[in-house]
PDB file of C-alpha atoms in Angstrom:
ATOM      1  CA  MET A   1      57.985  81.139  46.779  1.00 41.00           C
ATOM      2  CA  PHE A   2      55.803  78.706  44.727  1.00 42.00           C
ATOM      3  CA  GLY A   3      57.203  75.293  44.043  1.00 48.00           C
ATOM      4  CA  ASN A   4      55.888  72.830  41.455  1.00 50.00           C
ATOM      5  CA  THR A   5      56.558  69.100  41.511  1.00 48.00           C
ATOM      6  CA  ARG A   6      55.633  66.337  39.069  1.00 50.00           C
ATOM      7  CA  GLY A   7      53.666  63.556  40.726  1.00 52.00           C
ATOM      8  CA  ALA A   8      53.936  59.835  40.095  1.00 55.00           C
ATOM      9  CA  ASP A   9      51.122  60.141  37.578  1.00 55.00           C
ATOM     10  CA  GLY A  10      53.135  62.642  35.570  1.00 52.00           C
ATOM     11  CA  LYS A  11      50.926  65.588  36.487  1.00 51.00           C
ATOM     12  CA  TRP A  12      52.245  68.837  37.989  1.00 46.00           C
ATOM     13  CA  ASP A  13      51.130  69.644  41.507  1.00 51.00           C
ATOM     14  CA  ARG A  14      51.237  73.152  42.947  1.00 52.00           C
ATOM     15  CA  GLY A  15      53.605  73.164  45.914  1.00 53.00           C
ATOM     16  CA  ALA A  16      53.209  74.970  49.240  1.00 51.00           C
ATOM     17  CA  ILE A  17      54.248  78.547  49.713  1.00 51.00           C
ATOM     18  CA  GLU A  18      57.655  78.769  51.457  1.00 51.00           C
ATOM     19  CA  PHE A  19      58.275  81.850  53.530  1.00 47.00           C
ATOM     20  CA  VAL A  20      61.884  82.850  54.188  1.00 53.00           C
ATOM     21  CA  GLY A  21      62.167  85.046  57.335  1.00 57.00           C
ATOM     22  CA  ALA A  22      64.210  88.236  57.346  1.00 61.00           C
ATOM     23  CA  PRO A  23      67.614  87.916  59.109  1.00 68.00           C
ATOM     24  CA  SER A  24      67.883  89.221  62.660  1.00 71.00           C
ATOM     25  CA  PRO A  25      69.103  92.797  62.724  1.00 86.00           C
ATOM     26  CA  ALA A  26      72.675  93.346  63.871  1.00 93.00           C
ATOM     27  CA  ARG A  27      73.247  95.057  67.216  1.00 96.00           C
ATOM     28  CA  THR A  28      76.554  96.802  67.863  1.00 98.00           C
ATOM     29  CA  LEU A  29      78.555  96.198  71.049  1.00 98.00           C
ATOM     30  CA  THR A  30      81.160  98.860  71.806  1.00 98.00           C
ATOM     31  CA  VAL A  31      83.758  98.390  74.554  1.00 98.00           C
ATOM     32  CA  ALA A  32      86.032 101.099  75.955  1.00 97.00           C
ATOM     33  CA  ILE A  33      88.935 100.909  78.402  1.00 97.00           C
ATOM     34  CA  SER A  34      89.623 103.666  80.908  1.00 97.00           C
ATOM     35  CA  GLY A  35      91.568 104.375  84.094  1.00 97.00           C
ATOM     36  CA  THR A  36      95.198 104.729  85.075  1.00 96.00           C
ATOM     37  CA  GLY A  37      95.987 101.067  84.456  1.00 96.00           C
ATOM     38  CA  VAL A  38      96.065  98.833  81.400  1.00 96.00           C
ATOM     39  CA  GLY A  39      94.178  95.707  80.446  1.00 97.00           C
ATOM     40  CA  THR A  40      92.168  93.919  77.779  1.00 98.00           C
ATOM     41  CA  VAL A  41      88.559  92.785  77.366  1.00 98.00           C
ATOM     42  CA  PHE A  42      87.635  89.608  75.445  1.00 97.00           C
ATOM     43  CA  SER A  43      84.215  88.395  74.368  1.00 97.00           C
ATOM     44  CA  SER A  44      82.446  85.092  73.964  1.00 97.00           C
ATOM     45  CA  PRO A  45      81.169  84.613  71.268  1.00 97.00           C
ATOM     46  CA  PRO A  46      84.370  86.018  69.755  1.00 97.00           C
ATOM     47  CA  GLY A  47      84.524  89.450  68.205  1.00 96.00           C
ATOM     48  CA  ILE A  48      85.770  91.774  70.937  1.00 97.00           C
ATOM     49  CA  ASP A  49      89.495  91.864  71.701  1.00 97.00           C
ATOM     50  CA  CYS A  50      89.839  95.322  73.208  1.00 96.00           C
ATOM     51  CA  GLY A  51      92.390  97.134  73.186  1.00 90.00           C
ATOM     52  CA  ALA A  52      92.833  96.153  69.535  1.00 93.00           C
ATOM     53  CA  ASP A  53      89.251  95.468  68.393  1.00 96.00           C
ATOM     54  CA  CYS A  54      86.627  97.180  70.549  1.00 97.00           C
ATOM     55  CA  THR A  55      83.493  97.064  68.370  1.00 97.00           C
ATOM     56  CA  GLU A  56      81.516  94.092  67.068  1.00 97.00           C
ATOM     57  CA  ASP A  57      78.085  93.483  65.543  1.00 97.00           C
ATOM     58  CA  TYR A  58      76.040  90.580  66.967  1.00 97.00           C
ATOM     59  CA  ALA A  59      72.678  89.162  65.922  1.00 96.00           C
ATOM     60  CA  GLU A  60      69.802  90.536  67.955  1.00 95.00           C
ATOM     61  CA  GLY A  61      69.333  88.650  71.226  1.00 95.00           C
ATOM     62  CA  THR A  62      72.860  87.238  71.376  1.00 97.00           C
ATOM     63  CA  VAL A  63      74.151  86.963  74.950  1.00 97.00           C
ATOM     64  CA  VAL A  64      77.768  88.120  75.047  1.00 98.00           C
ATOM     65  CA  THR A  65      80.126  87.409  77.950  1.00 98.00           C
ATOM     66  CA  LEU A  66      82.933  89.913  78.466  1.00 98.00           C
ATOM     67  CA  THR A  67      86.065  88.988  80.421  1.00 98.00           C
ATOM     68  CA  THR A  68      88.737  91.374  81.684  1.00 98.00           C
ATOM     69  CA  THR A  69      92.445  90.638  81.915  1.00 97.00           C
ATOM     70  CA  PRO A  70      94.542  93.239  83.782  1.00 97.00           C
ATOM     71  CA  GLY A  71      97.916  94.151  82.345  1.00 95.00           C
ATOM     72  CA  ALA A  72     101.213  94.344  84.198  1.00 89.00           C
ATOM     73  CA  SER A  73     101.049  96.260  87.488  1.00 91.00           C
ATOM     74  CA  SER A  74      97.327  96.887  87.010  1.00 96.00           C
ATOM     75  CA  THR A  75      94.099  95.644  88.523  1.00 97.00           C
ATOM     76  CA  PHE A  76      90.544  95.606  87.202  1.00 97.00           C
ATOM     77  CA  GLU A  77      88.422  98.109  89.127  1.00 97.00           C
ATOM     78  CA  SER A  78      84.871  98.160  87.734  1.00 98.00           C
ATOM     79  CA  TRP A  79      82.427  98.141  84.816  1.00 98.00           C
ATOM     80  CA  SER A  80      80.184 100.958  83.705  1.00 97.00           C
ATOM     81  CA  GLY A  81      77.580 101.373  80.993  1.00 97.00           C
ATOM     82  CA  ALA A  82      75.676  98.206  80.090  1.00 97.00           C
ATOM     83  CA  CYS A  83      77.738  96.316  82.689  1.00 96.00           C
ATOM     84  CA  ILE A  84      78.054  97.230  86.353  1.00 95.00           C
ATOM     85  CA  GLY A  85      79.994  95.844  89.289  1.00 96.00           C
ATOM     86  CA  THR A  86      83.532  94.670  89.999  1.00 96.00           C
ATOM     87  CA  SER A  87      83.443  91.068  88.819  1.00 96.00           C
ATOM     88  CA  ALA A  88      85.943  90.220  86.088  1.00 96.00           C
ATOM     89  CA  LEU A  89      83.081  88.786  83.971  1.00 97.00           C
ATOM     90  CA  CYS A  90      79.976  90.513  82.646  1.00 96.00           C
ATOM     91  CA  THR A  91      77.160  89.414  80.334  1.00 97.00           C
ATOM     92  CA  VAL A  92      75.134  91.650  78.057  1.00 97.00           C
ATOM     93  CA  SER A  93      72.064  90.759  76.002  1.00 97.00           C
ATOM     94  CA  MET A  94      72.227  92.323  72.570  1.00 97.00           C
ATOM     95  CA  THR A  95      68.589  93.362  72.286  1.00 96.00           C
ATOM     96  CA  GLN A  96      69.854  96.789  71.283  1.00 97.00           C
ATOM     97  CA  ALA A  97      73.173  98.543  70.747  1.00 97.00           C
ATOM     98  CA  ARG A  98      75.252  98.391  73.926  1.00 97.00           C
ATOM     99  CA  SER A  99      78.259 100.300  75.260  1.00 98.00           C
ATOM    100  CA  VAL A 100      80.478  99.041  78.059  1.00 98.00           C
ATOM    101  CA  THR A 101      83.508 100.585  79.774  1.00 98.00           C
ATOM    102  CA  ALA A 102      86.084  98.609  81.748  1.00 98.00           C
ATOM    103  CA  THR A 103      88.215 100.603  84.189  1.00 98.00           C
ATOM    104  CA  PHE A 104      91.703  99.420  85.182  1.00 98.00           C
ATOM    105  CA  THR A 105      93.794 100.980  87.957  1.00 97.00           C
ATOM    106  CA  LEU A 106      97.576 101.111  88.109  1.00 95.00           C
ATOM    107  CA  LEU A 107      98.907  99.400  91.227  1.00 93.00           C
ATOM    108  CA  PRO A 108     101.437 101.288  93.349  1.00 90.00           C
ATOM    109  CA  PRO A 109     105.036 100.057  93.085  1.00 91.00           C
ATOM    110  CA  PRO A 110     105.808  97.344  95.643  1.00 91.00           C
ATOM    111  CA  CYS A 111     107.648  98.073  98.861  1.00 95.00           C
ATOM    112  CA  THR A 112     111.336  97.287  98.419  1.00 96.00           C
ATOM    113  CA  LEU A 113     113.949  97.146 101.183  1.00 96.00           C
ATOM    114  CA  SER A 114     117.484  98.105 100.221  1.00 96.00           C
ATOM    115  CA  SER A 115     119.403  98.163 103.515  1.00 96.00           C
ATOM    116  CA  ALA A 116     119.129  96.834 107.086  1.00 97.00           C
ATOM    117  CA  ILE A 117     121.648  98.036 109.677  1.00 97.00           C
ATOM    118  CA  TRP A 118     121.952  98.562 113.419  1.00 97.00           C
ATOM    119  CA  SER A 119     122.177 102.144 114.677  1.00 96.00           C
ATOM    120  CA  GLN A 120     125.516 101.299 116.342  1.00 96.00           C
ATOM    121  CA  PRO A 121     128.026  98.446 116.229  1.00 95.00           C
ATOM    122  CA  THR A 122     128.352  97.853 119.998  1.00 94.00           C
ATOM    123  CA  ALA A 123     126.137  98.066 123.065  1.00 93.00           C
ATOM    124  CA  VAL A 124     125.953  96.986 126.698  1.00 90.00           C
ATOM    125  CA  GLU A 125     123.087  95.572 128.674  1.00 87.00           C
ATOM    126  CA  GLY A 126     120.365  98.179 129.119  1.00 89.00           C
ATOM    127  CA  ASP A 127     121.255 100.162 126.007  1.00 93.00           C
ATOM    128  CA  THR A 128     118.550 100.885 123.458  1.00 95.00           C
ATOM    129  CA  VAL A 129     119.668 100.323 119.899  1.00 96.00           C
ATOM    130  CA  THR A 130     117.672 100.778 116.704  1.00 96.00           C
ATOM    131  CA  MET A 131     117.157  98.606 113.668  1.00 97.00           C
ATOM    132  CA  ASN A 132     117.123 100.921 110.654  1.00 97.00           C
ATOM    133  CA  LEU A 133     115.870 100.210 107.135  1.00 97.00           C
ATOM    134  CA  ALA A 134     116.365 101.977 103.826  1.00 96.00           C
ATOM    135  CA  SER A 135     113.508 101.408 101.410  1.00 96.00           C
ATOM    136  CA  THR A 136     111.323 102.674  98.605  1.00 95.00           C
ATOM    137  CA  ASN A 137     107.503 102.749  98.527  1.00 94.00           C
ATOM    138  CA  CYS A 138     107.184 101.240 101.999  1.00 95.00           C
ATOM    139  CA  THR A 139     105.086 103.864 103.803  1.00 91.00           C
ATOM    140  CA  GLY A 140     102.458 102.067 105.871  1.00 92.00           C
ATOM    141  CA  GLU A 141     103.769  98.592 105.018  1.00 95.00           C
ATOM    142  CA  GLN A 142     103.943  95.972 107.750  1.00 97.00           C
ATOM    143  CA  ILE A 143     107.539  95.007 108.513  1.00 97.00           C
ATOM    144  CA  ARG A 144     108.431  91.970 110.638  1.00 97.00           C
ATOM    145  CA  TYR A 145     111.653  92.492 112.607  1.00 97.00           C
ATOM    146  CA  THR A 146     113.345  89.441 114.087  1.00 96.00           C
ATOM    147  CA  ILE A 147     116.504  89.482 116.231  1.00 95.00           C
ATOM    148  CA  TYR A 148     118.860  86.520 116.406  1.00 94.00           C
ATOM    149  CA  GLU A 149     121.970  85.748 118.401  1.00 89.00           C
ATOM    150  CA  ASP A 150     124.737  85.053 115.918  1.00 87.00           C
ATOM    151  CA  ASP A 151     126.019  81.693 117.117  1.00 75.00           C
ATOM    152  CA  LEU A 152     128.529  79.443 115.436  1.00 63.00           C
ATOM    153  CA  ILE A 153     126.227  76.454 115.903  1.00 63.00           C
ATOM    154  CA  SER A 154     122.763  77.966 115.514  1.00 68.00           C
ATOM    155  CA  ASN A 155     121.075  81.336 115.309  1.00 77.00           C
ATOM    156  CA  ASP A 156     118.864  81.586 118.390  1.00 84.00           C
ATOM    157  CA  LEU A 157     115.749  83.698 118.013  1.00 88.00           C
ATOM    158  CA  ILE A 158     115.756  86.462 120.622  1.00 90.00           C
ATOM    159  CA  ALA A 159     112.785  88.682 119.766  1.00 92.00           C
ATOM    160  CA  SER A 160     110.296  89.394 116.987  1.00 94.00           C
ATOM    161  CA  THR A 161     107.727  92.107 116.314  1.00 95.00           C
ATOM    162  CA  THR A 162     105.657  93.396 113.384  1.00 96.00           C
ATOM    163  CA  VAL A 163     105.172  97.143 112.952  1.00 97.00           C
ATOM    164  CA  THR A 164     104.601  99.716 110.206  1.00 96.00           C
ATOM    165  CA  SER A 165     107.834 101.590 110.880  1.00 95.00           C
ATOM    166  CA  LEU A 166     111.145 101.619 109.017  1.00 96.00           C
ATOM    167  CA  SER A 167     113.048 101.820 112.300  1.00 96.00           C
ATOM    168  CA  GLN A 168     112.487  99.790 115.434  1.00 96.00           C
ATOM    169  CA  PRO A 169     114.168 100.197 118.839  1.00 96.00           C
ATOM    170  CA  TRP A 170     115.346  97.254 120.933  1.00 94.00           C
ATOM    171  CA  GLN A 171     116.582  97.333 124.505  1.00 93.00           C
ATOM    172  CA  VAL A 172     119.533  95.050 125.036  1.00 90.00           C
ATOM    173  CA  LEU A 173     118.723  92.656 127.842  1.00 78.00           C
ATOM    174  CA  TYR A 174     120.969  90.100 129.471  1.00 63.00           C
ATOM    175  CA  ILE A 175     120.079  86.598 128.363  1.00 58.00           C
ATOM    176  CA  PRO A 176     121.828  83.983 130.502  1.00 56.00           C
ATOM    177  CA  ASP A 177     123.870  81.422 128.588  1.00 57.00           C
ATOM    178  CA  PRO A 178     123.707  77.960 130.184  1.00 54.00           C
ATOM    179  CA  PHE A 179     127.177  77.248 128.780  1.00 54.00           C
ATOM    180  CA  PRO A 180     128.988  80.571 128.963  1.00 57.00           C
ATOM    181  CA  ASP A 181     132.244  81.015 127.091  1.00 57.00           C
ATOM    182  CA  PRO A 182     134.472  83.627 128.736  1.00 55.00           C
ATOM    183  CA  ASP A 183     136.146  84.283 125.405  1.00 56.00           C
ATOM    184  CA  PHE A 184     132.901  84.868 123.524  1.00 63.00           C
ATOM    185  CA  ASP A 185     130.862  88.077 123.509  1.00 72.00           C
ATOM    186  CA  PRO A 186     127.288  87.697 122.235  1.00 83.00           C
ATOM    187  CA  GLU A 187     126.613  89.196 118.846  1.00 89.00           C
ATOM    188  CA  TYR A 188     123.226  89.912 117.327  1.00 93.00           C
ATOM    189  CA  PHE A 189     121.812  90.485 113.863  1.00 95.00           C
ATOM    190  CA  PHE A 190     118.274  91.144 112.715  1.00 96.00           C
ATOM    191  CA  THR A 191     116.134  90.387 109.717  1.00 96.00           C
ATOM    192  CA  ALA A 192     113.397  92.586 108.258  1.00 97.00           C
ATOM    193  CA  GLU A 193     110.598  91.048 106.186  1.00 97.00           C
ATOM    194  CA  VAL A 194     107.998  92.909 104.138  1.00 97.00           C
ATOM    195  CA  VAL A 195     104.831  91.040 105.119  1.00 96.00           C
ATOM    196  CA  SER A 196     102.960  91.747 101.860  1.00 93.00           C
ATOM    197  CA  THR A 197     105.705  90.515  99.511  1.00 93.00           C
ATOM    198  CA  GLY A 198     107.924  88.291 101.653  1.00 96.00           C
ATOM    199  CA  GLN A 199     111.088  90.205 100.751  1.00 96.00           C
ATOM    200  CA  THR A 200     113.605  89.740 103.564  1.00 96.00           C
ATOM    201  CA  LEU A 201     116.887  91.491 104.340  1.00 95.00           C
ATOM    202  CA  SER A 202     119.406  90.522 107.000  1.00 96.00           C
ATOM    203  CA  SER A 203     121.702  92.986 108.740  1.00 96.00           C
ATOM    204  CA  LYS A 204     124.252  90.168 108.811  1.00 94.00           C
ATOM    205  CA  ASP A 205     124.385  90.192 105.016  1.00 93.00           C
ATOM    206  CA  GLU A 206     125.055  93.942 105.257  1.00 91.00           C
ATOM    207  CA  GLY A 207     127.932  93.324 107.689  1.00 93.00           C
ATOM    208  CA  SER A 208     125.975  94.993 110.490  1.00 95.00           C
ATOM    209  CA  ILE A 209     126.405  92.938 113.655  1.00 93.00           C
ATOM    210  CA  LEU A 210     125.659  94.200 117.152  1.00 94.00           C
ATOM    211  CA  ASP A 211     128.457  93.282 119.581  1.00 91.00           C
ATOM    212  CA  VAL A 212     127.288  93.182 123.211  1.00 84.00           C
TER     213      VAL A 212
END
């Protein structure tokens, strides 16, 4: 526009022409969530909070960073659309309208042990007995079995192995006692630990003791 100013001599001077540029056009960012799991996507600068608010207009050229947050029992799997890859963060340049999809996957329920018992209450040297577990969702999980002698003073570790089975055989072998007690028969219990979660059960807590 033209501007006029009065100079020190009292005369009007014609001012310079001032050009006001047109505002940058808005570009729309649209985010969608898919998959079997749940999660949210946030943006910086703010505007996207998806699930609740999944569309936002940004000035042309704005660089938007999107961040995923998986919900309970879910994991972020991948981006598609204007974002690609498996990183939790993605940046998009709003030089045009953009669409992005974040895919979340529902995690399988964790392996849970519910019981740990011997296959029999008594055995003699040379017998093969079995450590048996009851569980849910434990197919293919690594289980660490550890056998202890149930001693009044200490629980001596006898054997340990890690397998992907919910039952594990053990052959009863004679283990010499340097201080034998003629009135004491050795008794054994075992523990089972889910390697991935650390959950541990003891047959002793179940009242399952092997008397040899």
